[in-house]
Coordinates of N, CA and C and ligand atoms in Angstrom, one line a residue:
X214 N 25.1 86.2 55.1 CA 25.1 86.2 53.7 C 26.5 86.4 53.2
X215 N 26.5 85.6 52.6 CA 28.4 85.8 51.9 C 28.1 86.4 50.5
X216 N 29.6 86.9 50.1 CA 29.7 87.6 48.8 C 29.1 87.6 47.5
X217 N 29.0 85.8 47.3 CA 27.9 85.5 46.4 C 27.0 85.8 46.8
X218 N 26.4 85.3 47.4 CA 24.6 85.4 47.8 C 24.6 86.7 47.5
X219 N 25.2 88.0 48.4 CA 25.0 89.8 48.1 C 24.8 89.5 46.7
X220 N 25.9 89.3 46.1 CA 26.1 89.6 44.5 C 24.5 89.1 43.8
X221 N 24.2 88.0 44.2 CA 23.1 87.2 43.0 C 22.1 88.0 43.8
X222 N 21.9 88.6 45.0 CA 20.8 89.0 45.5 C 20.4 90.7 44.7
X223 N 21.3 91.3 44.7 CA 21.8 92.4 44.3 C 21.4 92.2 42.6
X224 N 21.8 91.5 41.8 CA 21.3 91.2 40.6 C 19.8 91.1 40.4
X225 N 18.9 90.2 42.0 CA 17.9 90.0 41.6 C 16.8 91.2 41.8
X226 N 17.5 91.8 42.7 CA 16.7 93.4 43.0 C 17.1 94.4 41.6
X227 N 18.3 95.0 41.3 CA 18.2 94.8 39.9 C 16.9 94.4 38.5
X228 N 16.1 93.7 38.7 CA 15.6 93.1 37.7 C 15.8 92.0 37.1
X229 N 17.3 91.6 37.3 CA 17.2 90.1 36.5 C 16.4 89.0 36.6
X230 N 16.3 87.6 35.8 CA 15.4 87.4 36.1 C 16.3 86.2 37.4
X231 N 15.3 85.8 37.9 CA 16.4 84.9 39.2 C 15.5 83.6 39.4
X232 N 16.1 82.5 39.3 CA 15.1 81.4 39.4 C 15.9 80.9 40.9
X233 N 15.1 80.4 41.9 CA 15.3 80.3 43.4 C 15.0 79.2 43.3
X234 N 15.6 78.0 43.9 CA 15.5 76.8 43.9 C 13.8 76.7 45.1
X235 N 12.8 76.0 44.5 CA 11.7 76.3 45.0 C 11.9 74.9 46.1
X236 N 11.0 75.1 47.2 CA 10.8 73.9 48.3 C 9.8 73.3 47.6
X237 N 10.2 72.1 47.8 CA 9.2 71.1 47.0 C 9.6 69.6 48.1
X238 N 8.3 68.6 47.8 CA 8.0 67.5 48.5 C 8.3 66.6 47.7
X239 N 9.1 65.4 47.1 CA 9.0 64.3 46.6 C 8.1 63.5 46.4
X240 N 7.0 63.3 45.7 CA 5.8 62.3 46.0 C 6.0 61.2 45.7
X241 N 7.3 60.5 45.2 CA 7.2 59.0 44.9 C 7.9 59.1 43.9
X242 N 9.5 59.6 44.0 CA 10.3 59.2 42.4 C 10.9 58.2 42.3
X243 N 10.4 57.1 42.0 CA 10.5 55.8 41.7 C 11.5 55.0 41.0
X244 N 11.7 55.9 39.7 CA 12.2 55.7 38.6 C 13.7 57.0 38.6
X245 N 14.0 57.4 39.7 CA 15.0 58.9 39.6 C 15.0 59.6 40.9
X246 N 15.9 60.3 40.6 CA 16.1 61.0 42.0 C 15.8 62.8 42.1
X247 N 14.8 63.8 42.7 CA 15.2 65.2 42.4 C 16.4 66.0 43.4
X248 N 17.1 66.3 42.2 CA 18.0 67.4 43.1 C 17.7 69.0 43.0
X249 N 17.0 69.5 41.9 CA 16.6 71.2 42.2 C 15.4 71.5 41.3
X250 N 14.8 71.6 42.1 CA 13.4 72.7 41.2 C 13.7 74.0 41.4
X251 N 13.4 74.9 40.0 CA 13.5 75.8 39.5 C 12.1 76.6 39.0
X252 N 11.7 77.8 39.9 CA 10.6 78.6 38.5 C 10.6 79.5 38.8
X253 N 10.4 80.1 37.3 CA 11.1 81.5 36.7 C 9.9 82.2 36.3
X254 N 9.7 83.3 36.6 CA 10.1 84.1 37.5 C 9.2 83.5 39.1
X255 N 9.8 83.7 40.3 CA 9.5 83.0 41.1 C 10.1 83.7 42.6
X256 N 9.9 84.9 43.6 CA 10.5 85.6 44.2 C 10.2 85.3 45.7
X257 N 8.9 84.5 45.7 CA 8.4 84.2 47.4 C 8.4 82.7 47.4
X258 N 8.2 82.4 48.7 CA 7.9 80.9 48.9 C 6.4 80.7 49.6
X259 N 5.7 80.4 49.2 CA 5.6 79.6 48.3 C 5.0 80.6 46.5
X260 N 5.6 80.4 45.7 CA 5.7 80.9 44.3 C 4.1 81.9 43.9
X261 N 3.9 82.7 43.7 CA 2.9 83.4 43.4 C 3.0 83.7 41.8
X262 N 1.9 82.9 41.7 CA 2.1 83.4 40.2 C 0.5 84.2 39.4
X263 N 1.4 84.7 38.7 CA -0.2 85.6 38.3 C -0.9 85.5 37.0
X264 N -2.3 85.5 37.4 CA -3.3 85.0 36.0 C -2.3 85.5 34.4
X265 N -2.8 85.0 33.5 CA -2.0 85.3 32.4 C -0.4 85.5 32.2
X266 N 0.3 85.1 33.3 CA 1.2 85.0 32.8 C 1.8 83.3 32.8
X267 N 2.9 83.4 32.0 CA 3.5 82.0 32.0 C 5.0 81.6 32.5
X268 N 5.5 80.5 33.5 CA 6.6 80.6 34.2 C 7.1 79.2 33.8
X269 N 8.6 79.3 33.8 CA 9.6 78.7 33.3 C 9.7 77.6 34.6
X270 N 9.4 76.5 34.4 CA 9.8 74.8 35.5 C 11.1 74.6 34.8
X271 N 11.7 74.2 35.9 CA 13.5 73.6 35.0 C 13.6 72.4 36.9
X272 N 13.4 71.0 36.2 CA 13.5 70.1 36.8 C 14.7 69.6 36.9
X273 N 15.9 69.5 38.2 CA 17.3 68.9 37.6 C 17.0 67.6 37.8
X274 N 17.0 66.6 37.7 CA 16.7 64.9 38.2 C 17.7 64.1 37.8
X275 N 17.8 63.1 38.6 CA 19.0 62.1 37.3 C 17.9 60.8 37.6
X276 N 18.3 59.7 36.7 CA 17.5 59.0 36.3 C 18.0 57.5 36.6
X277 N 16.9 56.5 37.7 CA 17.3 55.5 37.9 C 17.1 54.3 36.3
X278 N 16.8 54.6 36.1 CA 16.2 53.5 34.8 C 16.4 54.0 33.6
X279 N 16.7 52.9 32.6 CA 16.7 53.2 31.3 C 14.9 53.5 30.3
X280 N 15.0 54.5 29.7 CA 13.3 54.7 29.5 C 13.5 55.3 28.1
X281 N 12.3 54.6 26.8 CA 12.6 55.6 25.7 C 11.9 56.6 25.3
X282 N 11.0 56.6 26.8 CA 10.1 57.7 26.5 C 9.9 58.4 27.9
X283 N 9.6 59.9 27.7 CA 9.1 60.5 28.9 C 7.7 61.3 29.1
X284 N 6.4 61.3 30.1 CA 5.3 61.7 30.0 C 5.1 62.6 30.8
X285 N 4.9 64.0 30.7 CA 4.5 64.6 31.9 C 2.7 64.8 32.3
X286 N 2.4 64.6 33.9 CA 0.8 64.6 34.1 C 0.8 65.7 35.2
X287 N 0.6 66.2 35.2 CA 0.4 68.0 36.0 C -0.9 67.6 36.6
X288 N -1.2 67.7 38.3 CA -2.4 68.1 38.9 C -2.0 69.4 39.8
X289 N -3.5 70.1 40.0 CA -3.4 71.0 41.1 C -4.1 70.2 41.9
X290 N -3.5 70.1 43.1 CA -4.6 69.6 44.2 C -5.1 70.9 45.1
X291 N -6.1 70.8 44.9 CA -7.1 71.6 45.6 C -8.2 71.1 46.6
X292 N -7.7 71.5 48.0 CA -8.7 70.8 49.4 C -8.1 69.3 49.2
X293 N -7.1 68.4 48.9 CA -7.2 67.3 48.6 C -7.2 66.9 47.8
X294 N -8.2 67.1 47.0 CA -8.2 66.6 45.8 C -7.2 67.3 44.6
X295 N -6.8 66.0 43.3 CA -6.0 66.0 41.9 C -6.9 66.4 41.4
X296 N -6.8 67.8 40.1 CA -7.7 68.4 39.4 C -6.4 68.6 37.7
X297 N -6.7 67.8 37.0 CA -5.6 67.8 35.6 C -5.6 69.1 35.4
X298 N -4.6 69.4 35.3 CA -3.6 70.7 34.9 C -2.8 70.7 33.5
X299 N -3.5 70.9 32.6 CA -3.3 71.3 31.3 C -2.2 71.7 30.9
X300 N -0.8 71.0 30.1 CA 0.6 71.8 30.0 C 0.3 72.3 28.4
X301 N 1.3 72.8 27.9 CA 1.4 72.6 26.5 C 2.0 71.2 25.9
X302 N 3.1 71.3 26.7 CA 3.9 70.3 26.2 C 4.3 68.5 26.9
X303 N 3.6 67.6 26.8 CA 3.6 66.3 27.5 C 4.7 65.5 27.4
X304 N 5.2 65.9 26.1 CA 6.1 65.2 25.6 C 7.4 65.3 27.0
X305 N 8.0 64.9 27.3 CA 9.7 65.1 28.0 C 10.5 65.2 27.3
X306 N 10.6 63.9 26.5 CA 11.6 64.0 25.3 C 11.6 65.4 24.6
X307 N 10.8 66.1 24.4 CA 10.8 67.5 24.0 C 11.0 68.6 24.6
X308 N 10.9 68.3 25.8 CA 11.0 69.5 27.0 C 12.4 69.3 27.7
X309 N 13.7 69.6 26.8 CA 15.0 69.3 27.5 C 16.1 68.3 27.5
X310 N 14.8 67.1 27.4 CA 15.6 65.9 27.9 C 15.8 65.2 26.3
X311 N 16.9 64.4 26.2 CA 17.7 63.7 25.4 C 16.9 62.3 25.3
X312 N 16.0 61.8 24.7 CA 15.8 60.4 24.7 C 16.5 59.6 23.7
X313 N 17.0 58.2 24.1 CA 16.1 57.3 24.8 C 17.2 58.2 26.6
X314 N 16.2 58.3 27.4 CA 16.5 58.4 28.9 C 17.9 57.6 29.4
X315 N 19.0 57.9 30.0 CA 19.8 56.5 30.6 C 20.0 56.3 31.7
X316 N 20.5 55.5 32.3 CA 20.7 54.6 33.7 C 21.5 55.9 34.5
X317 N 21.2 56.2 35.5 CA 22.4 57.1 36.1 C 22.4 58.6 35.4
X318 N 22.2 58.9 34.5 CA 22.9 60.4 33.9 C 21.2 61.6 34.4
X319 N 21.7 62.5 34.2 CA 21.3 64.0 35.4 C 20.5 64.6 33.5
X320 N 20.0 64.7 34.4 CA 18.7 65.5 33.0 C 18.1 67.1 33.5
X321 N 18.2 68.1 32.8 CA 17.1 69.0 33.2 C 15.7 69.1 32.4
X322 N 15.1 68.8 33.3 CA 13.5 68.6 32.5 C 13.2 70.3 32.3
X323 N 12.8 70.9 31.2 CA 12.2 72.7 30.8 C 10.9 72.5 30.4
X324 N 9.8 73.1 31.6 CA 8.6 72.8 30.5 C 8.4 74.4 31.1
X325 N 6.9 74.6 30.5 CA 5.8 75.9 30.9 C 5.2 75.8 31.6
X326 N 4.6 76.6 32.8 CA 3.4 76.7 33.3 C 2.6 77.7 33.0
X327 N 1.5 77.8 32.2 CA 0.9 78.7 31.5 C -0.3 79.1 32.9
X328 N -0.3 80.2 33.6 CA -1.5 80.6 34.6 C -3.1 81.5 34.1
X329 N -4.1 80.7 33.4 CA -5.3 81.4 32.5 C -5.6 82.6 33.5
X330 N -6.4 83.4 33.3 CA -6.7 84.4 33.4 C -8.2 83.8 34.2
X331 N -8.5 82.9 34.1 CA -9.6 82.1 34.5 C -9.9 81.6 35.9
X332 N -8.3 81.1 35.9 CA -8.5 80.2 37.1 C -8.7 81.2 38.4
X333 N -9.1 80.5 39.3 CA -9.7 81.3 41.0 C -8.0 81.7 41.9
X334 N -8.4 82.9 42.7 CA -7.1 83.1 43.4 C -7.1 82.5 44.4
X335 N -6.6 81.4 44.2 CA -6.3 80.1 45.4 C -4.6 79.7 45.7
X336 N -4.8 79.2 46.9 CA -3.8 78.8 47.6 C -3.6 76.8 47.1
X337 N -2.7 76.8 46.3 CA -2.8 75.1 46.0 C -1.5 74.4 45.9
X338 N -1.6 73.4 45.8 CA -0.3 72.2 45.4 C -0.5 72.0 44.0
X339 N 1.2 72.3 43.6 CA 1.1 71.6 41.9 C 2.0 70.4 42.2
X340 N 1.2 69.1 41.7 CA 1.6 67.8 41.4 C 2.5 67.8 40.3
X341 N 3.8 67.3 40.1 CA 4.4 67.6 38.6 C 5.2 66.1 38.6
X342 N 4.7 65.3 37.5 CA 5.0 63.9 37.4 C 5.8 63.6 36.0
X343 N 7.0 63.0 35.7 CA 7.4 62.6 34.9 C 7.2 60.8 34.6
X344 N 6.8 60.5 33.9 CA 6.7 59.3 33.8 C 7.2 58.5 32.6
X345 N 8.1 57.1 33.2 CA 8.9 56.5 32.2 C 8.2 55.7 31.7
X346 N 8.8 54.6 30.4 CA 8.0 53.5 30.1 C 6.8 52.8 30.5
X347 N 7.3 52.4 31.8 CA 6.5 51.6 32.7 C 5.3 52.5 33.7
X348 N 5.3 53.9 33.6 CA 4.3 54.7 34.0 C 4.8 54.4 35.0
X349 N 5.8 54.3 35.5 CA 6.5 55.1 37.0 C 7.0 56.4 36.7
X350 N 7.0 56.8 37.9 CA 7.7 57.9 38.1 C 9.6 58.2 38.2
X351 N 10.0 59.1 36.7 CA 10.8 59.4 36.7 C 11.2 61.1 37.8
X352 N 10.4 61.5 38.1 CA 10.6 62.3 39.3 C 8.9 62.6 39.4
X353 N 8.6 62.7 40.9 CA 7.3 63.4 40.9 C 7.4 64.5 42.2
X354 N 6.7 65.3 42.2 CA 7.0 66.6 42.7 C 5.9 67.0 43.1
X355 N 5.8 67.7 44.6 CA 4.6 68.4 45.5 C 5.3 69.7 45.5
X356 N 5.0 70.7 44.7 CA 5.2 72.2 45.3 C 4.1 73.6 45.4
X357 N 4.0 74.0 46.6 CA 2.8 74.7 46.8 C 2.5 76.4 46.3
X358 N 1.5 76.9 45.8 CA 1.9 77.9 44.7 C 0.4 79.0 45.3
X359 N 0.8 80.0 45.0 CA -0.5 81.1 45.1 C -0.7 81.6 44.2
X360 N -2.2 81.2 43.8 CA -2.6 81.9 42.4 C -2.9 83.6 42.9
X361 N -2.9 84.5 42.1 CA -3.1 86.0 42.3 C -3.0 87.0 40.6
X362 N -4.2 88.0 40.9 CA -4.7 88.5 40.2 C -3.3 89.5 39.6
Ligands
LIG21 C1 18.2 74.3 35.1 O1 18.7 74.2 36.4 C2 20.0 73.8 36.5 C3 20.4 73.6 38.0 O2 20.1 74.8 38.7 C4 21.0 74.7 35.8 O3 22.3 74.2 35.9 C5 20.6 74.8 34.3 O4 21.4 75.8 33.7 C6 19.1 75.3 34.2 N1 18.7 75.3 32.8 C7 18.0 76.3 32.3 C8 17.7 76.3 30.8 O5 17.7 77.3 33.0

């Protein structure tokens, strides 16, 4: 561990809040490239997050294609199977990013993940899809998450 790492580690034992670049799978970014997933608050791998509360996504991506619009479609896959995952906010252009989208330039996508109080304490995959014009994928993302009470 070098001096940074102590330092930011030491901050995160402290209490701050620390977003850890999360391990995630590429599922087909078509339209862009990911370089760091982010979620806040977020301390194990794979991310435990707990009913009622809500955690900060910060997507870095940069973007193959020109697009004047951005879509986000959230699944949990559970046993295999896509189950729609409800955001607040669909928009992209509102969550961060600058539209119209451009050719080449590095975007950070900011949305919510809101965790209901409802859902089951399961072990699952969140699907996280940006989608340009043409319903390609401006980044799509496999990262695996533990629900807990
Ligand atoms: C999102 O993540 C990038 C890369 O780690 C960072 O530079 C940027 O400040 C983050 N944005 C926010 C609002 O946390």
């Amino acid at each position: 561990m070098d001096v940074r790492t102590g330092f930011v580690v030491l901050l995160c034992l402290m209490g701050f809040t620390c977003a850890d670049p999360v391990k995630f799978k590429d599922c087909g970014s078509s339209s862009g490239k990911v370089a760091i997933v982010d979620i806040t608050p977020c301390t194990s791998q794979p991310c435990e997050l707990h009913k009622g509360q809500s955690y900060s996504v910060n997507v870095t991506f940069s973007s193959a294609v020109v697009s004047q619009t951005s879509t986000a479609v959230v699944h949990g896959i559970i046993a295999g199977v896509p189950i729609p995952f409800p955001i607040p906010m669909e928009d992209g252009c509102k969550s961060g990013i600058k539209c119209p989208i451009q050719m080449k330039q590095q975007y950070h996508y900011l949305n919510s993940l809101p965790v209901k109080s409802e859902y089951p304490s399961i072990k699952l995959v969140v699907k996280w899809e940006l989608k340009d014009d043409d319903k390609n994928d401006l980044f799509c993302i496999n990262f695996p998450v533990q629900i807990v009470s």
